[in-house]
CSV table of C-alpha atoms and ligand atoms in Angstrom, one decimal:
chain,number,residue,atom,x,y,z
A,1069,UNK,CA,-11.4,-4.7,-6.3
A,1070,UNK,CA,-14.3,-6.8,-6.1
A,1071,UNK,CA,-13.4,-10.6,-6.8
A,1072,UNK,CA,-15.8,-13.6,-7.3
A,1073,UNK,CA,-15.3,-16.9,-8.6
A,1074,UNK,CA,-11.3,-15.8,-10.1
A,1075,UNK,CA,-13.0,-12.8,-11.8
A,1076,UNK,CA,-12.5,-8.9,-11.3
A,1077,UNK,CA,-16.3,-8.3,-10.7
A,1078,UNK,CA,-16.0,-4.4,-10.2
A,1079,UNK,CA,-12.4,-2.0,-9.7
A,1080,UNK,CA,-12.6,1.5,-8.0
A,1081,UNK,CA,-13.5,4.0,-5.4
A,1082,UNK,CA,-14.3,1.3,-2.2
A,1083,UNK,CA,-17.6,3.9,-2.2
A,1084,UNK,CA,-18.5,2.6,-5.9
A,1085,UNK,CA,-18.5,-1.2,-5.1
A,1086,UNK,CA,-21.9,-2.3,-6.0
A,1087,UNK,CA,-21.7,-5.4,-2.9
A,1088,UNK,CA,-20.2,-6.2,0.2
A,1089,UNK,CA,-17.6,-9.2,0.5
A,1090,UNK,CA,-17.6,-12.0,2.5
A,1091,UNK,CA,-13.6,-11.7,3.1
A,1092,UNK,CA,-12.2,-8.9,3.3
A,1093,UNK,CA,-7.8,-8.5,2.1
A,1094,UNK,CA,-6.7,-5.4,3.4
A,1095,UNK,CA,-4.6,-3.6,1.0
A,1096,UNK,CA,-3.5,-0.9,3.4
A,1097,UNK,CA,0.3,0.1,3.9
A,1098,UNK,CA,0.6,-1.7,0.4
A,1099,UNK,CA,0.5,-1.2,-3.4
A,1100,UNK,CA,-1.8,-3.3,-5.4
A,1101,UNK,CA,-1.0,-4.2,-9.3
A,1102,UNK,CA,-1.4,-6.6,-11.8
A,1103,UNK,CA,0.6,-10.1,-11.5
A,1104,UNK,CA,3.8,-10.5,-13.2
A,1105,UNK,CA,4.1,-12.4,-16.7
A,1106,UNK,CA,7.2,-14.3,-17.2
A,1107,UNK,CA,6.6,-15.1,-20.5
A,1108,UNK,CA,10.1,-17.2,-21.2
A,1109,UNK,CA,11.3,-19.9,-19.0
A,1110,UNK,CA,12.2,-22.7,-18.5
A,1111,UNK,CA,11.1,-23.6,-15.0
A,1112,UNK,CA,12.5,-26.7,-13.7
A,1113,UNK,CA,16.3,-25.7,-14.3
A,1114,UNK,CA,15.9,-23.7,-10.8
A,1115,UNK,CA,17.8,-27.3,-10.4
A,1116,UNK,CA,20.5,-26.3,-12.0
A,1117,UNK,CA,21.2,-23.1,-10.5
A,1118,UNK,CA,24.7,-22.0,-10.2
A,1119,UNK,CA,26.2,-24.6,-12.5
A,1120,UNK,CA,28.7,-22.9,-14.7
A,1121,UNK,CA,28.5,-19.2,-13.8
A,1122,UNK,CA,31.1,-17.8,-15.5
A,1123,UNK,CA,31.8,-20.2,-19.0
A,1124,UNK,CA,31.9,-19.3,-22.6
A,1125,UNK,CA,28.4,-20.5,-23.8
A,1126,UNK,CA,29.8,-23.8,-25.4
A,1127,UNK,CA,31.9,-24.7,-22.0
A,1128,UNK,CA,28.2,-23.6,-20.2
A,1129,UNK,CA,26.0,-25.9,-22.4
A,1130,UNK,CA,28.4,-29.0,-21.7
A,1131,UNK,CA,28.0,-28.7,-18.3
A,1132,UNK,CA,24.5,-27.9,-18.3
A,1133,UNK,CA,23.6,-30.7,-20.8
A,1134,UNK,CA,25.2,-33.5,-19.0
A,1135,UNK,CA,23.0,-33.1,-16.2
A,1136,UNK,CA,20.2,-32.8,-18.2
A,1137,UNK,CA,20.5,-35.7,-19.3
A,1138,UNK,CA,19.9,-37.5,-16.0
A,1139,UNK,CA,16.5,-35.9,-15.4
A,1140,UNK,CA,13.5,-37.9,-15.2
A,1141,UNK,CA,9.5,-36.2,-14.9
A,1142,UNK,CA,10.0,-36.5,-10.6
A,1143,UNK,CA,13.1,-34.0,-11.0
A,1144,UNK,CA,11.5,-31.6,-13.3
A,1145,UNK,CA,8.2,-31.8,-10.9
A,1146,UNK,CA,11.0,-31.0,-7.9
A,1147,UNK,CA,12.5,-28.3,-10.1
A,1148,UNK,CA,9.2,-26.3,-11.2
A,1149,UNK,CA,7.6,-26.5,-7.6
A,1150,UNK,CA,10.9,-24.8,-6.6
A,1151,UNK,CA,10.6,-22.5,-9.1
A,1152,UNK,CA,6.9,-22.0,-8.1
A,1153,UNK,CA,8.0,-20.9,-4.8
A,1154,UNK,CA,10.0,-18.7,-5.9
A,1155,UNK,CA,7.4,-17.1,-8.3
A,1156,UNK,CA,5.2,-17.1,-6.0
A,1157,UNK,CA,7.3,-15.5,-3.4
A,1158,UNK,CA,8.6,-12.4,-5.9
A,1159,UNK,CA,4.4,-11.3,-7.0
A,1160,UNK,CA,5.1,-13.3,-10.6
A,1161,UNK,CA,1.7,-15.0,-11.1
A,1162,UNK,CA,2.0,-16.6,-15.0
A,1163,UNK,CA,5.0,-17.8,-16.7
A,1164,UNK,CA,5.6,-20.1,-20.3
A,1165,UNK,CA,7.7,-22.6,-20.2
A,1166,UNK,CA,9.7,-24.5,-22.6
A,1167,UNK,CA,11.1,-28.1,-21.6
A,1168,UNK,CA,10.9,-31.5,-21.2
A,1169,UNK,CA,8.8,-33.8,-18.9
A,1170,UNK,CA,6.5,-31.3,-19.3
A,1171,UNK,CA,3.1,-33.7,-17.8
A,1172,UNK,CA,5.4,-33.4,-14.5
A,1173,UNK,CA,5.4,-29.3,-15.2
A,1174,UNK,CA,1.7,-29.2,-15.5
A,1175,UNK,CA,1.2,-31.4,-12.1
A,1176,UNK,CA,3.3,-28.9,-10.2
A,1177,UNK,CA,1.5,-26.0,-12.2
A,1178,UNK,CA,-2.0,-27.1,-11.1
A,1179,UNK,CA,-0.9,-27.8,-7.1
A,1180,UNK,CA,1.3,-24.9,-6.8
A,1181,UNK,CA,-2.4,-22.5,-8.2
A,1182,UNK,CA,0.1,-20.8,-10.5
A,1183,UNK,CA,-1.0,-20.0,-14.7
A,1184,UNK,CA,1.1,-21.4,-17.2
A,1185,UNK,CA,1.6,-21.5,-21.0
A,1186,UNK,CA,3.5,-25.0,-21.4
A,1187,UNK,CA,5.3,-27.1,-24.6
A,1188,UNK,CA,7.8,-29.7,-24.9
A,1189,UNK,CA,10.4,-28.4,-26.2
A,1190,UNK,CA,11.5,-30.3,-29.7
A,1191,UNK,CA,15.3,-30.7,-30.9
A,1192,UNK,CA,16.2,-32.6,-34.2
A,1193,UNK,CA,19.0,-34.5,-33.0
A,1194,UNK,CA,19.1,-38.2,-32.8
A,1195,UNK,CA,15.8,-38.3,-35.3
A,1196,UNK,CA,13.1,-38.5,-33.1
A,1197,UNK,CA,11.9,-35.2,-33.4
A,1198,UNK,CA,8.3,-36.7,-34.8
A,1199,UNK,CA,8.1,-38.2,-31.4
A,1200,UNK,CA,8.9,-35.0,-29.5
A,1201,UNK,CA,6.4,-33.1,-31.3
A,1202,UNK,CA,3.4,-35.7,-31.3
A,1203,UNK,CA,4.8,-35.7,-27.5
A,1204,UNK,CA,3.5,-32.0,-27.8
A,1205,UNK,CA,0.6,-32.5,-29.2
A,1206,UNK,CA,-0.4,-35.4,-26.6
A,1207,UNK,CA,0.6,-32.7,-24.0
A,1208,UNK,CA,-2.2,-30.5,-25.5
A,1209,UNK,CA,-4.8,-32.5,-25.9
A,1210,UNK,CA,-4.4,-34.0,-22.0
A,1211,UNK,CA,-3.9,-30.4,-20.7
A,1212,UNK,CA,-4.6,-27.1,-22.9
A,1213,UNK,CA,-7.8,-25.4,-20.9
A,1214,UNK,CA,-6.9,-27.6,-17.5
A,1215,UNK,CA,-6.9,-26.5,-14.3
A,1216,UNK,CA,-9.7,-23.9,-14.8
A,1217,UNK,CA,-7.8,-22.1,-17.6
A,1218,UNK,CA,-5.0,-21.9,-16.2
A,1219,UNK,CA,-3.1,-23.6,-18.6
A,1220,UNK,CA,-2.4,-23.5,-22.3
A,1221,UNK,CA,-0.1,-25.8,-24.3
A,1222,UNK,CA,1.7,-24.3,-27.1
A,1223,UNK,CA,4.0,-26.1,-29.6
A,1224,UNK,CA,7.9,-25.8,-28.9
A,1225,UNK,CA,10.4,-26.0,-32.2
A,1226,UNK,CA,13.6,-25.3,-29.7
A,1227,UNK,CA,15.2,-23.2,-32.0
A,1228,UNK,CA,16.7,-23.0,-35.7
A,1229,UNK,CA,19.5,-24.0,-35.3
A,1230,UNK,CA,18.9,-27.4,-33.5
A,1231,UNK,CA,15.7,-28.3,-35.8
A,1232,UNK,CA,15.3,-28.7,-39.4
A,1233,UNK,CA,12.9,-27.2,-42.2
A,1234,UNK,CA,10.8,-30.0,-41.9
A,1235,UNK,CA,10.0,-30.0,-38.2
A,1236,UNK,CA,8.8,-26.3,-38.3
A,1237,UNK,CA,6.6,-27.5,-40.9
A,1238,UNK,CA,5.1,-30.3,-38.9
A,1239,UNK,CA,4.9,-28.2,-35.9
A,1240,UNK,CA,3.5,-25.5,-37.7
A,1241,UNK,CA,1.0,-27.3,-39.1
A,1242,UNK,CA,0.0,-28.9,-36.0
A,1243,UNK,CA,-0.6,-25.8,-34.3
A,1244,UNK,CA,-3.0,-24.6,-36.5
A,1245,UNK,CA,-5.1,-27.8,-36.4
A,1246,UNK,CA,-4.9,-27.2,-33.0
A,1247,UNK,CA,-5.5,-23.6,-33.4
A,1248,UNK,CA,-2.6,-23.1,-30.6
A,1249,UNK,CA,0.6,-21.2,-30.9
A,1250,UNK,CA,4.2,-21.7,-30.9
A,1251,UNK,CA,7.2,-20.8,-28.3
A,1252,UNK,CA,10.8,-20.5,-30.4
A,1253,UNK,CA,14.4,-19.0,-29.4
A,1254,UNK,CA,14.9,-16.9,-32.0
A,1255,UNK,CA,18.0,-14.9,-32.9
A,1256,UNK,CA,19.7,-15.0,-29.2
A,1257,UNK,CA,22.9,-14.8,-30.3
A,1258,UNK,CA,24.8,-13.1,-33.3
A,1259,UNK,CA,26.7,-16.4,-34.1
A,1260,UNK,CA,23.4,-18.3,-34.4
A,1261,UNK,CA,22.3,-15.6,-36.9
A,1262,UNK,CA,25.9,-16.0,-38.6
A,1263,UNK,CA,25.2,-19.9,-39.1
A,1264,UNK,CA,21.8,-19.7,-40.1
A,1265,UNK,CA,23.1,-17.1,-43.1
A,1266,UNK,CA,25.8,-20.1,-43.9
A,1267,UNK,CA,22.8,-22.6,-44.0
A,1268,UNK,CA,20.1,-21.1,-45.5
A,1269,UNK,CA,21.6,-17.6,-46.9
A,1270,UNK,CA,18.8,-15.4,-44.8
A,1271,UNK,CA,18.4,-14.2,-40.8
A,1272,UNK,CA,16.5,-17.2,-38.7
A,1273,UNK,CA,13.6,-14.4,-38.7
A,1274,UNK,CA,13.8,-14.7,-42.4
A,1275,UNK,CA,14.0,-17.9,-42.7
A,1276,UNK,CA,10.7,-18.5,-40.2
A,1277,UNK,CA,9.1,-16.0,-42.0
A,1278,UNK,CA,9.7,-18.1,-45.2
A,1279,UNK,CA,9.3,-21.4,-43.9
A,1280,UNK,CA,5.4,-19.9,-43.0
A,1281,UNK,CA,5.8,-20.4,-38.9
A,1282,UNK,CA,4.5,-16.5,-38.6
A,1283,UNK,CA,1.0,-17.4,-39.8
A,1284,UNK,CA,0.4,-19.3,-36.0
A,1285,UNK,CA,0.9,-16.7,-33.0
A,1286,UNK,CA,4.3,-17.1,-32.1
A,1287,UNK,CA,6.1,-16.5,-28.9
A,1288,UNK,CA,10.0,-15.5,-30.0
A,1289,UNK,CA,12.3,-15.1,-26.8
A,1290,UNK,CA,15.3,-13.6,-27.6
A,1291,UNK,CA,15.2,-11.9,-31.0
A,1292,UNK,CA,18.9,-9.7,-29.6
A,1293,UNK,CA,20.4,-10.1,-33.1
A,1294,UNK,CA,18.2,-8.6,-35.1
A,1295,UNK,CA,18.4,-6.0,-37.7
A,1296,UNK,CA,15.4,-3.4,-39.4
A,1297,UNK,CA,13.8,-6.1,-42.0
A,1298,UNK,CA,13.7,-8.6,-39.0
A,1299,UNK,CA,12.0,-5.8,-36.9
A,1300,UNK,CA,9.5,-5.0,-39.6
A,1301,UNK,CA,8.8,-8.9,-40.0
A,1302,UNK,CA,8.3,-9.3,-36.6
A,1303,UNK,CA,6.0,-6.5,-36.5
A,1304,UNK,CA,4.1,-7.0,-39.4
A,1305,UNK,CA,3.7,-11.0,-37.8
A,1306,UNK,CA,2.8,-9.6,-34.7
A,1307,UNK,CA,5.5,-12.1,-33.2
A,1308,UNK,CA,5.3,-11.3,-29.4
A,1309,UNK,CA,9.0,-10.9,-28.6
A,1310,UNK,CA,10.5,-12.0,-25.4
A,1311,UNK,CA,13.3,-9.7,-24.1
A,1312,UNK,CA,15.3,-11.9,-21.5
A,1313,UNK,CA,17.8,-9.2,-20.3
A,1314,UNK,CA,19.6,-11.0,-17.6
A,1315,UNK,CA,20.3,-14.2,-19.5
A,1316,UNK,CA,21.3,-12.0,-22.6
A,1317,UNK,CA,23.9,-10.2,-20.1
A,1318,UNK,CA,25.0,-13.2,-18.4
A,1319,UNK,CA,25.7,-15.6,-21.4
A,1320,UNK,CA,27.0,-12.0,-23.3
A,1321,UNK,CA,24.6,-12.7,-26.2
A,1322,UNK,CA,24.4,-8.8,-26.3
A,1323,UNK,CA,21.9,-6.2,-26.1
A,1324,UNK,CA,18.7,-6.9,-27.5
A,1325,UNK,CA,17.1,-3.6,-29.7
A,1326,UNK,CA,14.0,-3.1,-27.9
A,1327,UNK,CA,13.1,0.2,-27.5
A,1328,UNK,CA,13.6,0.1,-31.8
A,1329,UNK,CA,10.7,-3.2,-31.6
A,1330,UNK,CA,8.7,-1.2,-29.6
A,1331,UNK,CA,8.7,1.9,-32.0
A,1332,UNK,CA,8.2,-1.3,-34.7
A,1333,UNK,CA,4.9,-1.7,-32.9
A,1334,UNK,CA,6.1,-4.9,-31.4
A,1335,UNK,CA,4.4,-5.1,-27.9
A,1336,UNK,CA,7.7,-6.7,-26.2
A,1337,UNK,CA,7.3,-8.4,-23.3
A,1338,UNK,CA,9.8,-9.6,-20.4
A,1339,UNK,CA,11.2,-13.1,-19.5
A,1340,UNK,CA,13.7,-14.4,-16.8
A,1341,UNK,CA,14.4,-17.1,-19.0
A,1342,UNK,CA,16.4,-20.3,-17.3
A,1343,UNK,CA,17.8,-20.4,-13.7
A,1344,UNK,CA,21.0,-21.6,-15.1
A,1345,UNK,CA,21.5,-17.9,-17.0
A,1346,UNK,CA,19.7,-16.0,-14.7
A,1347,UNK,CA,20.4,-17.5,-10.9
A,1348,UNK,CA,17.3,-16.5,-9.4
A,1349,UNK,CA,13.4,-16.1,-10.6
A,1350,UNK,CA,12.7,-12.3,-9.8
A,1351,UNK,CA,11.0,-10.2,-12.5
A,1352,UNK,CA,11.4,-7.0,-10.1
A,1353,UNK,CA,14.7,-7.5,-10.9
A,1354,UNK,CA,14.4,-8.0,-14.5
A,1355,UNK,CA,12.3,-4.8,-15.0
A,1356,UNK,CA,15.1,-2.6,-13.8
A,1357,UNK,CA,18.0,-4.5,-15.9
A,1358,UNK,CA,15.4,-3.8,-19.4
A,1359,UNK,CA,15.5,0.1,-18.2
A,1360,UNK,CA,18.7,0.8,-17.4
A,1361,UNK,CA,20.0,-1.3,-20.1
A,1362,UNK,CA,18.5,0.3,-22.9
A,1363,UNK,CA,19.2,3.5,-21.4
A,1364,UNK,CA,23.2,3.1,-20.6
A,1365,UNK,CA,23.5,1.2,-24.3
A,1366,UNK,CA,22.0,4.1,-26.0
A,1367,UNK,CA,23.5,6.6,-23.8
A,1368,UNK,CA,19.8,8.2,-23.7
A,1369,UNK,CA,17.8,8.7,-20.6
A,1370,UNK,CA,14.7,8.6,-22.4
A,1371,UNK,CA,15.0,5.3,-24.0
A,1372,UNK,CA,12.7,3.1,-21.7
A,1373,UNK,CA,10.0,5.0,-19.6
A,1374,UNK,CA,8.7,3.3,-16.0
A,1375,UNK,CA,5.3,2.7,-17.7
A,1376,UNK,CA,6.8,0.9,-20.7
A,1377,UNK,CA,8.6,-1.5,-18.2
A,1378,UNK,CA,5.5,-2.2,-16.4
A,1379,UNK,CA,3.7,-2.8,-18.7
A,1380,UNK,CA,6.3,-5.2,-20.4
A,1381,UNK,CA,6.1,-7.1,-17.4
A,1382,UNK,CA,2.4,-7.3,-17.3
A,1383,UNK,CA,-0.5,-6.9,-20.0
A,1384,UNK,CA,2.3,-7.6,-22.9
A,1385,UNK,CA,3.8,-10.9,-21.1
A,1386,UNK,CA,-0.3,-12.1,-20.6
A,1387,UNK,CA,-1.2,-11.3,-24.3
A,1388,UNK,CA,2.2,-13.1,-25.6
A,1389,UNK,CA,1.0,-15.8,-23.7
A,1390,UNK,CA,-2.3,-16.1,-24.8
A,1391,UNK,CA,-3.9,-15.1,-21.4
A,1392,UNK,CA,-6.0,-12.1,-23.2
A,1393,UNK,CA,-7.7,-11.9,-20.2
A,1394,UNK,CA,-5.1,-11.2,-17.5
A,1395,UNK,CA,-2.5,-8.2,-17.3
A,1396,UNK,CA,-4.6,-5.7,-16.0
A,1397,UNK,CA,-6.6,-5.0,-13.1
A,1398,UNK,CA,-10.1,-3.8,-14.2
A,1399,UNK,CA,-13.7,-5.4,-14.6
A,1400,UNK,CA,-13.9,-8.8,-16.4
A,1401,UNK,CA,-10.2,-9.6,-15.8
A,1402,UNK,CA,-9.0,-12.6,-14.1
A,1403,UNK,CA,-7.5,-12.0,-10.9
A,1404,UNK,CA,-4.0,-12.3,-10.9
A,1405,UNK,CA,-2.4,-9.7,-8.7
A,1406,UNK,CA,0.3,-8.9,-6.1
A,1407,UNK,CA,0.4,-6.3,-2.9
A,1408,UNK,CA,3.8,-5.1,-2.2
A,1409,UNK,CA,4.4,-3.5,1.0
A,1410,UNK,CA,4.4,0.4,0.6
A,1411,UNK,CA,6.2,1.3,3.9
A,1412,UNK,CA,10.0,-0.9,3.2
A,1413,UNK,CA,12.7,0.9,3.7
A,1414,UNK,CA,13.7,0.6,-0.3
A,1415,UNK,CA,9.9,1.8,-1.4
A,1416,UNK,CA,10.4,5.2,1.1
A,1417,UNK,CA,9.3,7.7,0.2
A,1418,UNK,CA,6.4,7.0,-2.4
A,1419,UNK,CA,6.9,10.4,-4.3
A,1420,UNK,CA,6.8,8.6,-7.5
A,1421,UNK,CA,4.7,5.0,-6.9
A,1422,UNK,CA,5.5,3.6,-10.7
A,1423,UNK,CA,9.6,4.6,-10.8
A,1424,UNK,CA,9.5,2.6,-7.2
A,1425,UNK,CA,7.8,-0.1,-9.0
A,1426,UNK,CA,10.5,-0.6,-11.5
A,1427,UNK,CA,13.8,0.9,-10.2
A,1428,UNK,CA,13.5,0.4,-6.4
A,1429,UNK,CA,11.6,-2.6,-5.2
A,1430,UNK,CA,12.9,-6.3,-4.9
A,1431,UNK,CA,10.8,-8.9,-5.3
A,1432,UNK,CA,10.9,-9.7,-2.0
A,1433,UNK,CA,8.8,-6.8,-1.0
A,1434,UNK,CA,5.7,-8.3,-2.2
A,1435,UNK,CA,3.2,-9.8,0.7
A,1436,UNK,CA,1.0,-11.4,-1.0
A,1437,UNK,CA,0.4,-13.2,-4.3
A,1438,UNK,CA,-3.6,-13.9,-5.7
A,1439,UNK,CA,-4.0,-15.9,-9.0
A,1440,UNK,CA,-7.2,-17.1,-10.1
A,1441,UNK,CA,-9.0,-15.2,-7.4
A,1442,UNK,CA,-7.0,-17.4,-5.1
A,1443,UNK,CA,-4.5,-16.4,-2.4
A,1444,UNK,CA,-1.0,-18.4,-3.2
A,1445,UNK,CA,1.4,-16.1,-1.0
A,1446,UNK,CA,0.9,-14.2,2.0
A,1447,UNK,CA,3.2,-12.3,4.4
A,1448,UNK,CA,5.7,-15.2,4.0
A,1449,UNK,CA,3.3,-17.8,4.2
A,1450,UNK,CA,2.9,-20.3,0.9
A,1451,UNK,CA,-1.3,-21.6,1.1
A,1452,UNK,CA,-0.3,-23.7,-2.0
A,1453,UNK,CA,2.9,-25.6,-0.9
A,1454,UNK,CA,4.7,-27.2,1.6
A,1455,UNK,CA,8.4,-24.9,2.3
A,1456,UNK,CA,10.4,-27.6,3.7
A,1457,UNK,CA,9.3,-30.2,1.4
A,1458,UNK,CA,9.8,-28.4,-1.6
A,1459,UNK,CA,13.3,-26.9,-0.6
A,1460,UNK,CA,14.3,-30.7,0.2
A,1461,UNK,CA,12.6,-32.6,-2.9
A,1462,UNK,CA,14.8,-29.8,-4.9
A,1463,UNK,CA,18.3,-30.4,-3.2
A,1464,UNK,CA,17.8,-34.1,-3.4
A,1465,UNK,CA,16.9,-33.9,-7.2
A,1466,UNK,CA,20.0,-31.4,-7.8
A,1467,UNK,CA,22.3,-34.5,-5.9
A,1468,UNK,CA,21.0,-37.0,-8.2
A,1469,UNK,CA,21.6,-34.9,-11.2
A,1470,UNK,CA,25.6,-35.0,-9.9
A,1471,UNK,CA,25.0,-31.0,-8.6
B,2474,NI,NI1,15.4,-20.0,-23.1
């Protein structure tokens, strides 16, 4: 790979490159791909990890939301440059991210190097929601484009059942004056889907499509409890579906139908989702849950191919986040990108490189981490951020949050 200025200038035989470099990364022992795309998190609740690990969902939340509600912008800058770290660390070079204090996010976005889709995520209670979503918008205009590109502000309805009719048709409109997208939960669980049919007599997808939030590029995480006319809606939308398998494991939502939104033409991609339901930040991980979950669910070996996962956790995580320009390592891309090391024990023998990729490497095999064109991560070594100041800003903002 030939890189200048962030760009993939030329990718090939090293006898093809049409110049010589000034610096030189040596790829050898390694295997070079594309970065990974978390495309739904929510960054800063690295905080908040281990809280509640084994809780019905309702006992979870109230002792999730408590703390929440102590956070102020210095905790959720503490929490995302934690996260950062750790993204960093495991080759994950873009992630979106839905929460609050989001200015704080998009701080510790520009000085960890990392790419981002951001919004400010909007709930209905208490009647301020106008507030939260011109909150959003403000967020936009101060940051969509900054940091050299590397960040884009969507719009963040939180989900159906926490906002009403009317906010999705503010935010809605918004986004297309803004000609930006939005990031939703959508049918996570089978009781939300069960509620929505008692409020509004249709499937939240149903309803979204009705309420006219498909005609603005939409990012849906979830989407586990959905059934054929959701599918084909979602499809037909070109809704870019984010399948969070840990979380949905962990909080027993269920098992998303993925390999039946991929044969939809839905170009699924893959999302850690929140610390809190996922304890740690590692997409390696991730990959190998969507395979063999899929496969042991439908009792068929064949359900989720190595190349499928990959590319889940790559091109289709970029595109769902607007990044059309990232995913893949070829001539005119950005470069986003991570070396892992070939010769670990767990990556031995290379017989097949891709079904290491998904079913046998850890993220902590990777040695180094480029986005941008820039080296974040490198045997060990963060070039963005301080280690021991990060690891002790984040414990001292997990003690004043009561953790
Ligand atoms: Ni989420």
């Amino acid at each position: 790979l030939l890189i200048r200025d962030g760009a993939i200038l030329y990718a090939g035989e090293r006898s093809g490159c049409p110049e010589a470099a000034q610096e030189v990364i040596d790829g050898k022992g390694g295997i070079c791909m594309p970065g990974l795309c978390n495309a739904h998190a929510h960054a800063a609740m690295t905080l908040l990890r281990g809280v509640g690990s084994d809780l019905q969902l309702q006992e979870w939340l109230q002792q999730i939301w408590p703390a929440e509600d102590r956070l102020n912008g210095e905790h959720v800058y503490n929490g995302t440059m934690l996260a950062a770290m750790e993204m960093i660390s495991r080759g994950i070079t873009s992630f979106a991210d839905q929460y609050f204090f989001m200015d704080d996010t998009a701080r510790a976005v520009v000085d960890s190097g990392m790419r981002a889709n951001l919004s400010r995520g909007i709930v209905s209670t208490g009647g301020n929601d106008e507030q939260k979503l011109q909150e959003g918008v403000r967020l936009f205009e101060d940051w969509n484009g900054a940091a050299d590109g590397r960040i884009k502000v969507y719009l963040a309805p939180h989900a159906e059942y926490t906002t009403t009719p009317d906010l999705i048709h503010r935010a809605t409109r918004a986004a297309a004056r803004l000609n930006t997208g939005i990031h939703i939960h959508i049918s996570e669980t089978p009781r939300e889907v069960e509620e929505c049919r008692q409020r509004y007599g249709i499937s939240p997808v149903r309803y979204f499509e009705r309420e006219g939030m498909f005609e603005v590029p939409v990012i849906g995480a979830h989407c586990v409890a959905v059934d054929d006319e959701d599918i084909a809606i979602l499809a037909r939308r070109q809704v870019k579906v984010v399948h969070n398998p840990a979380s949905n494991m962990k909080l027993a939502s269920g098992v998303a139908p993925v390999t039946r939104m991929m044969a939809a033409g839905i170009d699924v991609a893959l999302g850690t989702d929140g610390v809190a339901s996922n304890n740690t930040t590692d997409l390696f991980a991730d990959m190998k849950l969507a395979a063999i979950l899929q496969k042991g669910f439908l009792m068929d070996p064949t359900a989720m191919p190595v190349e499928k996962v990959l590319h889940m956790a790559t091109r289709a995580g970029a595109l769902a986040m607007g990044f059309e320009n990232v995913g893949v390592l070829e001539a005119g891309m950005r470069a986003d990108l991570l070396i892992l090391d070939k010769d670990a024990p767990n990556l031995t023998p290379s017989t097949d490189v891709l079904a290491n990729l998904v079913y046998a490497a850890q993220g902590l095999n990777v040695r180094l981490t480029m986005v941008d064109g820039k080296v974040l991560y490198k045997n060990g070594e963060y070039l963005t951020l301080d280690k021991e100041k990060v690891l002790f800003e984040a414990q001292k903002s997990a003690h004043a949050l009561g953790l």
